[in-house]
mmCIF file of C-alpha atoms and ligand atoms in Angstrom:
data_model
loop_
_atom_site.group_PDB
_atom_site.id
_atom_site.type_symbol
_atom_site.label_atom_id
_atom_site.label_comp_id
_atom_site.label_asym_id
_atom_site.label_seq_id
_atom_site.Cartn_x
_atom_site.Cartn_y
_atom_site.Cartn_z
ATOM 1 C CA MET A 1 -19.580 0.933 80.808
ATOM 2 C CA SER A 2 -18.543 4.468 79.983
ATOM 3 C CA SER A 3 -16.858 5.072 76.607
ATOM 4 C CA THR A 4 -15.222 7.976 74.830
ATOM 5 C CA ILE A 5 -17.394 8.888 71.847
ATOM 6 C CA GLY A 6 -16.488 11.283 69.030
ATOM 7 C CA PHE A 7 -19.758 12.777 67.706
ATOM 8 C CA ILE A 8 -19.812 14.863 64.521
ATOM 9 C CA GLY A 9 -22.910 16.624 63.127
ATOM 10 C CA LEU A 10 -25.038 18.181 65.873
ATOM 11 C CA GLY A 11 -28.067 19.342 63.841
ATOM 12 C CA HIS A 12 -31.767 18.667 64.364
ATOM 13 C CA MET A 13 -31.113 14.951 64.882
ATOM 14 C CA GLY A 14 -27.459 14.720 65.950
ATOM 15 C CA GLY A 15 -27.848 17.319 68.719
ATOM 16 C CA PRO A 16 -30.451 15.422 70.770
ATOM 17 C CA MET A 17 -28.865 12.030 69.934
ATOM 18 C CA ALA A 18 -25.554 13.262 71.370
ATOM 19 C CA GLN A 19 -27.388 14.610 74.438
ATOM 20 C CA ASN A 20 -28.799 11.138 75.091
ATOM 21 C CA LEU A 21 -25.315 9.585 74.924
ATOM 22 C CA VAL A 22 -24.118 12.145 77.505
ATOM 23 C CA LYS A 23 -27.119 11.247 79.713
ATOM 24 C CA ALA A 24 -26.156 7.565 79.416
ATOM 25 C CA GLY A 25 -22.817 8.446 81.070
ATOM 26 C CA HIS A 26 -20.435 8.516 78.074
ATOM 27 C CA ARG A 27 -17.648 11.067 77.543
ATOM 28 C CA LEU A 28 -18.489 12.976 74.371
ATOM 29 C CA GLN A 29 -16.035 14.881 72.167
ATOM 30 C CA VAL A 30 -18.226 16.846 69.756
ATOM 31 C CA PHE A 31 -17.752 18.821 66.553
ATOM 32 C CA ASP A 32 -20.017 20.681 64.119
ATOM 33 C CA LEU A 33 -19.326 23.414 61.562
ATOM 34 C CA VAL A 34 -21.945 25.547 63.376
ATOM 35 C CA PRO A 35 -20.540 26.851 66.712
ATOM 36 C CA GLN A 36 -23.999 27.314 68.343
ATOM 37 C CA ALA A 37 -24.742 23.616 67.822
ATOM 38 C CA VAL A 38 -21.524 22.750 69.690
ATOM 39 C CA GLN A 39 -22.387 25.157 72.531
ATOM 40 C CA GLY A 40 -25.687 23.356 73.189
ATOM 41 C CA LEU A 41 -23.786 20.109 73.763
ATOM 42 C CA VAL A 42 -21.086 21.697 75.917
ATOM 43 C CA GLN A 43 -23.859 22.944 78.221
ATOM 44 C CA ALA A 44 -25.079 19.348 78.461
ATOM 45 C CA GLY A 45 -21.612 18.161 79.571
ATOM 46 C CA ALA A 46 -19.776 17.302 76.323
ATOM 47 C CA THR A 47 -16.291 18.520 75.398
ATOM 48 C CA ALA A 48 -15.967 20.790 72.340
ATOM 49 C CA ALA A 49 -13.345 19.566 69.831
ATOM 50 C CA ALA A 50 -11.545 22.025 67.550
ATOM 51 C CA SER A 51 -11.973 19.809 64.477
ATOM 52 C CA ALA A 52 -13.538 16.551 63.345
ATOM 53 C CA ALA A 53 -10.136 14.849 63.682
ATOM 54 C CA ALA A 54 -9.799 16.137 67.269
ATOM 55 C CA ALA A 55 -13.309 14.815 68.064
ATOM 56 C CA VAL A 56 -12.333 11.238 67.105
ATOM 57 C CA ALA A 57 -8.885 11.277 68.732
ATOM 58 C CA GLY A 58 -8.738 8.421 71.265
ATOM 59 C CA ALA A 59 -12.444 7.614 70.759
ATOM 60 C CA ASP A 60 -13.729 4.041 71.240
ATOM 61 C CA VAL A 61 -16.821 4.903 69.203
ATOM 62 C CA VAL A 62 -17.456 7.495 66.478
ATOM 63 C CA VAL A 63 -20.955 8.673 65.518
ATOM 64 C CA THR A 64 -21.693 10.883 62.511
ATOM 65 C CA MET A 65 -25.034 12.514 61.640
ATOM 66 C CA LEU A 66 -24.514 14.598 58.498
ATOM 67 C CA PRO A 67 -26.850 15.801 55.728
ATOM 68 C CA ALA A 68 -25.935 13.746 52.633
ATOM 69 C CA SER A 69 -23.510 11.373 50.837
ATOM 70 C CA ARG A 70 -21.126 14.135 49.772
ATOM 71 C CA HIS A 71 -20.664 15.296 53.383
ATOM 72 C CA VAL A 72 -20.021 11.745 54.582
ATOM 73 C CA GLU A 73 -17.571 10.845 51.783
ATOM 74 C CA GLY A 74 -15.910 14.267 52.094
ATOM 75 C CA LEU A 75 -15.390 13.811 55.812
ATOM 76 C CA TYR A 76 -14.191 10.179 55.971
ATOM 77 C CA LEU A 77 -12.297 9.617 52.711
ATOM 78 C CA GLY A 78 -9.204 11.152 51.133
ATOM 79 C CA GLU A 79 -5.609 11.553 52.242
ATOM 80 C CA ASP A 80 -6.444 13.467 55.390
ATOM 81 C CA GLY A 81 -9.952 12.031 55.797
ATOM 82 C CA LEU A 82 -11.308 11.068 59.183
ATOM 83 C CA LEU A 83 -10.461 7.379 58.686
ATOM 84 C CA THR A 84 -6.787 8.318 59.075
ATOM 85 C CA ALA A 85 -7.534 9.819 62.518
ATOM 86 C CA ILE A 86 -9.747 7.025 63.925
ATOM 87 C CA ALA A 87 -8.075 4.291 66.004
ATOM 88 C CA PRO A 88 -8.039 0.783 64.471
ATOM 89 C CA ARG A 89 -10.717 -1.423 66.120
ATOM 90 C CA ALA A 90 -12.827 1.651 66.912
ATOM 91 C CA LEU A 91 -16.503 1.296 66.082
ATOM 92 C CA VAL A 92 -18.050 3.815 63.672
ATOM 93 C CA LEU A 93 -21.831 4.362 63.575
ATOM 94 C CA GLU A 94 -22.683 6.348 60.457
ATOM 95 C CA CYS A 95 -26.285 7.460 61.084
ATOM 96 C CA SER A 96 -26.915 9.881 58.170
ATOM 97 C CA THR A 97 -29.275 8.894 55.344
ATOM 98 C CA ILE A 98 -27.010 8.480 52.288
ATOM 99 C CA ALA A 99 -26.709 6.464 49.088
ATOM 100 C CA PRO A 100 -26.121 2.742 49.705
ATOM 101 C CA GLU A 101 -23.021 2.865 47.395
ATOM 102 C CA SER A 102 -21.555 5.684 49.497
ATOM 103 C CA ALA A 103 -22.130 3.673 52.674
ATOM 104 C CA ARG A 104 -20.444 0.605 51.082
ATOM 105 C CA LYS A 105 -17.518 2.679 49.796
ATOM 106 C CA VAL A 106 -16.777 4.278 53.181
ATOM 107 C CA SER A 107 -17.319 0.976 55.007
ATOM 108 C CA ALA A 108 -14.831 -0.817 52.693
ATOM 109 C CA ALA A 109 -12.236 1.946 53.207
ATOM 110 C CA ALA A 110 -12.757 1.663 56.978
ATOM 111 C CA ALA A 111 -12.347 -2.123 56.893
ATOM 112 C CA GLN A 112 -8.991 -1.703 55.083
ATOM 113 C CA ARG A 113 -7.789 0.199 58.150
ATOM 114 C CA GLY A 114 -9.229 -2.319 60.618
ATOM 115 C CA ILE A 115 -12.013 0.074 61.623
ATOM 116 C CA ARG A 116 -15.444 -1.473 62.206
ATOM 117 C CA MET A 117 -18.220 0.502 60.532
ATOM 118 C CA LEU A 118 -22.002 0.190 60.443
ATOM 119 C CA ASP A 119 -24.499 2.172 58.395
ATOM 120 C CA ALA A 120 -27.163 2.975 60.991
ATOM 121 C CA PRO A 121 -29.680 5.447 59.546
ATOM 122 C CA VAL A 122 -32.591 6.317 61.794
ATOM 123 C CA SER A 123 -36.326 6.803 61.676
ATOM 124 C CA GLY A 124 -38.534 8.580 64.210
ATOM 125 C CA GLY A 125 -37.972 12.282 63.540
ATOM 126 C CA THR A 126 -36.682 14.952 65.884
ATOM 127 C CA GLY A 127 -39.293 13.932 68.499
ATOM 128 C CA GLY A 128 -37.823 10.417 68.527
ATOM 129 C CA ALA A 129 -34.282 11.804 68.698
ATOM 130 C CA VAL A 130 -35.144 13.902 71.778
ATOM 131 C CA ALA A 131 -37.101 11.109 73.491
ATOM 132 C CA GLY A 132 -34.432 8.481 72.702
ATOM 133 C CA THR A 133 -36.982 6.314 70.896
ATOM 134 C CA LEU A 134 -35.462 6.253 67.383
ATOM 135 C CA THR A 135 -35.537 3.198 65.156
ATOM 136 C CA PHE A 136 -32.040 2.224 63.930
ATOM 137 C CA ILE A 137 -31.866 0.387 60.597
ATOM 138 C CA VAL A 138 -28.447 -1.198 60.517
ATOM 139 C CA GLY A 139 -26.238 -2.548 57.732
ATOM 140 C CA GLY A 140 -22.930 -4.326 58.429
ATOM 141 C CA ALA A 141 -21.517 -7.289 60.354
ATOM 142 C CA ALA A 142 -23.807 -8.855 62.990
ATOM 143 C CA ALA A 143 -20.940 -8.972 65.532
ATOM 144 C CA ASP A 144 -20.329 -5.241 65.101
ATOM 145 C CA LEU A 145 -24.023 -4.592 65.657
ATOM 146 C CA GLU A 146 -23.768 -6.468 68.973
ATOM 147 C CA SER A 147 -20.892 -4.167 70.006
ATOM 148 C CA ALA A 148 -22.940 -1.139 68.924
ATOM 149 C CA ARG A 149 -26.151 -2.175 70.687
ATOM 150 C CA PRO A 150 -25.552 -0.412 74.052
ATOM 151 C CA TYR A 151 -24.868 2.899 72.261
ATOM 152 C CA LEU A 152 -27.826 2.528 69.906
ATOM 153 C CA GLN A 153 -30.068 1.662 72.870
ATOM 154 C CA ALA A 154 -29.091 4.949 74.545
ATOM 155 C CA MET A 155 -30.524 6.803 71.512
ATOM 156 C CA GLY A 156 -33.294 4.508 70.288
ATOM 157 C CA LYS A 157 -35.864 1.867 71.074
ATOM 158 C CA ASN A 158 -35.984 -0.389 68.000
ATOM 159 C CA ILE A 159 -32.891 -1.821 66.343
ATOM 160 C CA PHE A 160 -33.088 -3.792 63.080
ATOM 161 C CA HIS A 161 -30.324 -5.621 61.226
ATOM 162 C CA ALA A 162 -31.198 -5.125 57.532
ATOM 163 C CA GLY A 163 -28.183 -7.033 56.143
ATOM 164 C CA ASP A 164 -24.603 -6.328 55.008
ATOM 165 C CA ALA A 165 -22.985 -2.898 54.559
ATOM 166 C CA GLY A 166 -25.368 -0.546 52.722
ATOM 167 C CA ALA A 167 -28.488 -2.610 53.503
ATOM 168 C CA GLY A 168 -29.498 -0.226 56.305
ATOM 169 C CA GLN A 169 -29.541 2.596 53.760
ATOM 170 C CA VAL A 170 -31.600 0.606 51.264
ATOM 171 C CA ALA A 171 -34.258 -0.098 53.924
ATOM 172 C CA LYS A 172 -34.210 3.514 55.112
ATOM 173 C CA ILE A 173 -34.677 4.822 51.549
ATOM 174 C CA CYS A 174 -37.693 2.514 51.038
ATOM 175 C CA ASN A 175 -39.196 3.773 54.308
ATOM 176 C CA ASN A 176 -38.676 7.418 53.436
ATOM 177 C CA MET A 177 -40.062 7.064 49.932
ATOM 178 C CA LEU A 178 -43.243 5.733 51.560
ATOM 179 C CA LEU A 179 -43.183 8.553 54.142
ATOM 180 C CA GLY A 180 -42.896 11.205 51.403
ATOM 181 C CA ILE A 181 -45.856 9.675 49.558
ATOM 182 C CA LEU A 182 -47.921 9.383 52.765
ATOM 183 C CA MET A 183 -47.265 12.978 53.833
ATOM 184 C CA ALA A 184 -48.230 14.355 50.403
ATOM 185 C CA GLY A 185 -51.317 12.114 50.385
ATOM 186 C CA THR A 186 -52.316 13.201 53.881
ATOM 187 C CA ALA A 187 -51.960 16.890 52.942
ATOM 188 C CA GLU A 188 -54.000 16.267 49.786
ATOM 189 C CA ALA A 189 -56.811 14.517 51.701
ATOM 190 C CA LEU A 190 -56.989 17.195 54.421
ATOM 191 C CA ALA A 191 -57.017 19.993 51.830
ATOM 192 C CA LEU A 192 -59.828 18.205 49.955
ATOM 193 C CA GLY A 193 -61.908 17.950 53.141
ATOM 194 C CA VAL A 194 -61.336 21.571 54.116
ATOM 195 C CA ALA A 195 -62.173 22.763 50.572
ATOM 196 C CA ASN A 196 -65.467 20.932 51.035
ATOM 197 C CA GLY A 197 -66.246 22.600 54.331
ATOM 198 C CA LEU A 198 -64.787 20.182 56.917
ATOM 199 C CA ASP A 199 -62.869 21.255 59.999
ATOM 200 C CA PRO A 200 -59.251 19.973 59.670
ATOM 201 C CA ARG A 201 -59.245 18.772 63.330
ATOM 202 C CA THR A 202 -62.463 16.791 62.932
ATOM 203 C CA LEU A 203 -61.262 15.241 59.675
ATOM 204 C CA SER A 204 -57.872 14.398 61.233
ATOM 205 C CA ASP A 205 -59.595 12.711 64.207
ATOM 206 C CA ILE A 206 -61.732 10.674 61.810
ATOM 207 C CA ILE A 207 -58.810 9.583 59.600
ATOM 208 C CA ALA A 208 -56.673 8.764 62.660
ATOM 209 C CA LYS A 209 -59.258 6.128 63.654
ATOM 210 C CA SER A 210 -60.088 4.973 60.113
ATOM 211 C CA SER A 211 -58.350 3.059 57.344
ATOM 212 C CA GLY A 212 -56.446 6.112 56.014
ATOM 213 C CA ARG A 213 -54.490 6.528 59.250
ATOM 214 C CA ASN A 214 -50.703 6.732 59.071
ATOM 215 C CA TRP A 215 -47.677 8.183 60.879
ATOM 216 C CA ALA A 216 -48.544 11.723 59.721
ATOM 217 C CA THR A 217 -52.124 11.592 61.039
ATOM 218 C CA GLU A 218 -50.974 9.964 64.289
ATOM 219 C CA LEU A 219 -47.908 12.016 65.161
ATOM 220 C CA TYR A 220 -47.056 14.646 62.552
ATOM 221 C CA ASN A 221 -50.193 16.249 61.193
ATOM 222 C CA PRO A 222 -49.347 18.709 58.361
ATOM 223 C CA TRP A 223 -52.260 21.070 59.130
ATOM 224 C CA PRO A 224 -51.287 24.029 61.382
ATOM 225 C CA GLY A 225 -52.943 23.921 64.810
ATOM 226 C CA VAL A 226 -54.163 20.313 64.663
ATOM 227 C CA MET A 227 -51.233 18.951 66.722
ATOM 228 C CA GLU A 228 -49.651 21.347 69.152
ATOM 229 C CA ASN A 229 -46.144 19.839 68.973
ATOM 230 C CA ALA A 230 -45.989 19.103 65.246
ATOM 231 C CA PRO A 231 -43.767 21.373 63.067
ATOM 232 C CA ALA A 232 -46.961 22.513 61.241
ATOM 233 C CA SER A 233 -48.029 24.316 64.434
ATOM 234 C CA LYS A 234 -44.629 26.028 64.736
ATOM 235 C CA GLY A 235 -44.493 27.650 61.297
ATOM 236 C CA TYR A 236 -42.994 24.407 59.870
ATOM 237 C CA ALA A 237 -39.747 25.147 61.738
ATOM 238 C CA GLY A 238 -37.428 22.348 62.896
ATOM 239 C CA GLY A 239 -38.314 18.760 62.044
ATOM 240 C CA PHE A 240 -37.240 17.118 58.777
ATOM 241 C CA GLY A 241 -36.405 19.575 56.008
ATOM 242 C CA VAL A 242 -38.061 19.560 52.556
ATOM 243 C CA ASP A 243 -34.609 19.408 50.949
ATOM 244 C CA LEU A 244 -33.666 16.367 53.059
ATOM 245 C CA MET A 245 -36.867 14.607 51.965
ATOM 246 C CA LEU A 246 -36.091 15.603 48.379
ATOM 247 C CA LYS A 247 -32.618 14.082 48.783
ATOM 248 C CA ASP A 248 -34.121 10.808 50.072
ATOM 249 C CA LEU A 249 -36.649 10.638 47.219
ATOM 250 C CA GLY A 250 -33.734 11.200 44.830
ATOM 251 C CA LEU A 251 -31.882 8.285 46.471
ATOM 252 C CA ALA A 252 -35.022 6.166 45.998
ATOM 253 C CA ALA A 253 -35.171 7.154 42.318
ATOM 254 C CA GLU A 254 -31.489 6.205 41.843
ATOM 255 C CA ALA A 255 -31.983 2.879 43.613
ATOM 256 C CA SER A 256 -35.057 2.263 41.484
ATOM 257 C CA MET A 257 -33.196 2.934 38.220
ATOM 258 C CA GLN A 258 -30.220 0.795 39.229
ATOM 259 C CA ALA A 259 -32.440 -2.191 40.025
ATOM 260 C CA ARG A 260 -34.838 -1.495 37.113
ATOM 261 C CA ALA A 261 -37.667 -1.343 39.642
ATOM 262 C CA THR A 262 -40.899 0.601 39.156
ATOM 263 C CA THR A 263 -41.654 3.459 41.580
ATOM 264 C CA PRO A 264 -44.210 5.789 39.953
ATOM 265 C CA LEU A 265 -45.617 7.193 43.226
ATOM 266 C CA GLY A 266 -42.102 7.786 44.574
ATOM 267 C CA GLU A 267 -41.241 9.691 41.394
ATOM 268 C CA LEU A 268 -44.412 11.773 41.621
ATOM 269 C CA ALA A 269 -43.696 12.573 45.278
ATOM 270 C CA ARG A 270 -40.106 13.552 44.341
ATOM 271 C CA ASN A 271 -41.469 15.983 41.764
ATOM 272 C CA LEU A 272 -43.971 17.461 44.244
ATOM 273 C CA TYR A 273 -41.215 18.103 46.832
ATOM 274 C CA ALA A 274 -38.918 19.467 44.092
ATOM 275 C CA LEU A 275 -41.610 21.932 43.027
ATOM 276 C CA HIS A 276 -42.259 22.904 46.647
ATOM 277 C CA SER A 277 -38.526 23.416 47.238
ATOM 278 C CA ALA A 278 -38.219 25.498 44.051
ATOM 279 C CA GLN A 279 -40.936 27.770 45.441
ATOM 280 C CA GLY A 280 -38.527 28.669 48.265
ATOM 281 C CA HIS A 281 -39.587 26.176 50.953
ATOM 282 C CA GLY A 282 -36.530 23.918 51.008
ATOM 283 C CA MET A 283 -35.621 24.716 54.596
ATOM 284 C CA LEU A 284 -39.128 24.217 56.039
ATOM 285 C CA ASP A 285 -40.259 20.942 57.566
ATOM 286 C CA PHE A 286 -41.439 18.484 54.892
ATOM 287 C CA SER A 287 -45.053 18.550 56.188
ATOM 288 C CA SER A 288 -45.202 22.052 54.637
ATOM 289 C CA ILE A 289 -45.958 20.185 51.379
ATOM 290 C CA LEU A 290 -49.515 21.144 52.445
ATOM 291 C CA LYS A 291 -48.763 24.600 50.980
ATOM 292 C CA LEU A 292 -48.923 23.063 47.501
ATOM 293 C CA TYR A 293 -52.574 22.208 48.143
ATOM 294 C CA HIS A 294 -53.854 24.922 50.463
ATOM 295 C CA GLN A 295 -53.084 28.605 50.921
ATOM 296 C CA PRO A 296 -54.462 29.944 54.223
ATOM 297 C CA ARG A 297 -56.740 32.972 53.661
HETATM 298 P P1 NAD B 301 -29.228 19.099 59.907
HETATM 299 O O1 NAD B 301 -28.941 19.843 58.659
HETATM 300 O O2 NAD B 301 -30.097 19.713 60.967
HETATM 301 O O3 NAD B 301 -27.844 18.700 60.626
HETATM 302 C C1 NAD B 301 -26.662 18.345 59.953
HETATM 303 C C2 NAD B 301 -25.495 18.934 60.733
HETATM 304 O O4 NAD B 301 -24.267 18.489 60.140
HETATM 305 C C3 NAD B 301 -25.460 20.476 60.697
HETATM 306 O O5 NAD B 301 -25.421 20.979 62.033
HETATM 307 C C4 NAD B 301 -24.171 20.802 59.923
HETATM 308 O O6 NAD B 301 -23.533 21.970 60.362
HETATM 309 C C5 NAD B 301 -23.342 19.558 60.229
HETATM 310 N N1 NAD B 301 -22.266 19.310 59.265
HETATM 311 C C6 NAD B 301 -22.340 19.217 57.903
HETATM 312 N N2 NAD B 301 -21.126 18.939 57.393
HETATM 313 C C7 NAD B 301 -20.272 18.848 58.442
HETATM 314 C C8 NAD B 301 -18.879 18.577 58.575
HETATM 315 N N3 NAD B 301 -18.111 18.341 57.487
HETATM 316 N N4 NAD B 301 -18.324 18.570 59.797
HETATM 317 C C9 NAD B 301 -19.090 18.800 60.895
HETATM 318 N N5 NAD B 301 -20.423 19.059 60.851
HETATM 319 C C10 NAD B 301 -21.001 19.083 59.644
HETATM 320 O O7 NAD B 301 -29.828 17.687 59.458
HETATM 321 P P2 NAD B 301 -30.682 16.656 60.347
HETATM 322 O O8 NAD B 301 -32.125 16.970 60.214
HETATM 323 O O9 NAD B 301 -30.053 16.527 61.701
HETATM 324 O O10 NAD B 301 -30.442 15.306 59.484
HETATM 325 C C11 NAD B 301 -29.188 14.626 59.501
HETATM 326 C C12 NAD B 301 -29.354 13.314 58.735
HETATM 327 O O11 NAD B 301 -30.382 12.529 59.350
HETATM 328 C C13 NAD B 301 -29.756 13.501 57.271
HETATM 329 O O12 NAD B 301 -29.092 12.548 56.484
HETATM 330 C C14 NAD B 301 -31.266 13.250 57.296
HETATM 331 O O13 NAD B 301 -31.740 12.786 56.038
HETATM 332 C C15 NAD B 301 -31.378 12.205 58.389
HETATM 333 N N6 NAD B 301 -32.660 12.156 59.117
HETATM 334 C C16 NAD B 301 -33.266 13.306 59.528
HETATM 335 C C17 NAD B 301 -34.480 13.226 60.216
HETATM 336 C C18 NAD B 301 -35.209 14.467 60.707
HETATM 337 O O14 NAD B 301 -36.378 14.342 61.128
HETATM 338 N N7 NAD B 301 -34.580 15.641 60.701
HETATM 339 C C19 NAD B 301 -35.049 11.969 60.494
HETATM 340 C C20 NAD B 301 -34.376 10.830 60.084
HETATM 341 C C21 NAD B 301 -33.176 10.926 59.399
#
């Protein structure tokens, strides 16, 4: 079944996700603040909208993929927010990684207007977005998830229902706190091996088949030249930005304080990425955390 989909936020993740919805046969009305991002989608067959409100006009489904809570709240809420332009009964898939309270706030405002909304943050990186193999971690009503499934399946492979509104964000934040720790730990281990005379490729091959293996050693090695397609081999361009990881570790810290949980490694990782960002690397891929440990000669 072909639907009209309003898609807003066509960055590293949103761009390829929107492309996959076009490939699945849907009519896409797209908007981004960056005109080049919109052009890429128009070439793929989408229609450029003049504003976010124009993108959602007449849409059965709305998808947003924005940087952070303030962008999501700023777009949807308020007197002339997007919720006033979306048709009642439309289905909204909010895929950005944001604070669980923000997700709950926007979802409650949507429900007041009869709009069905799910928080559906993703995991799998830009590679997963391009390949259509993302993992969706969904919060909201089970019935709404069933309505959303065909659209999510066009962009991803694994779909999880974490719980009520906001629960998708809680699960996503836990995952990304672990990812931030694992990437810093992987960089630290590789730098230790190289400082002691090992070849980074040989050490990576060994770890990838030993008990220290993880997503970074399997798919996203932080050492330049070890994996041809990883951001590390492309000057740390593209991928998942340091400042986005820093945002997610900040969300983990907030969630930890609110629940009086204990997250010492998450806090340490947040400080490492904050230091790295302060050294001018905020826009690089997060695997560039290696630079804290190793300066190429
Ligand atoms: P990005 O910065 O590449 O893209 C965000 C896009 O949103 C930009 O093109 C920007 O112009 C647009 N935008 C911002 N405000 C807007 C507005 N008001 N109206 C229209 N467009 C607007 O970020 P990204 O890497 O695509 O990440 C998006 C979200 O996905 C973030 O929450 C991030 O944490 C999450 N995420 C990213 C990755 C990754 O690997 N990059 C993986 C999983 C989750």
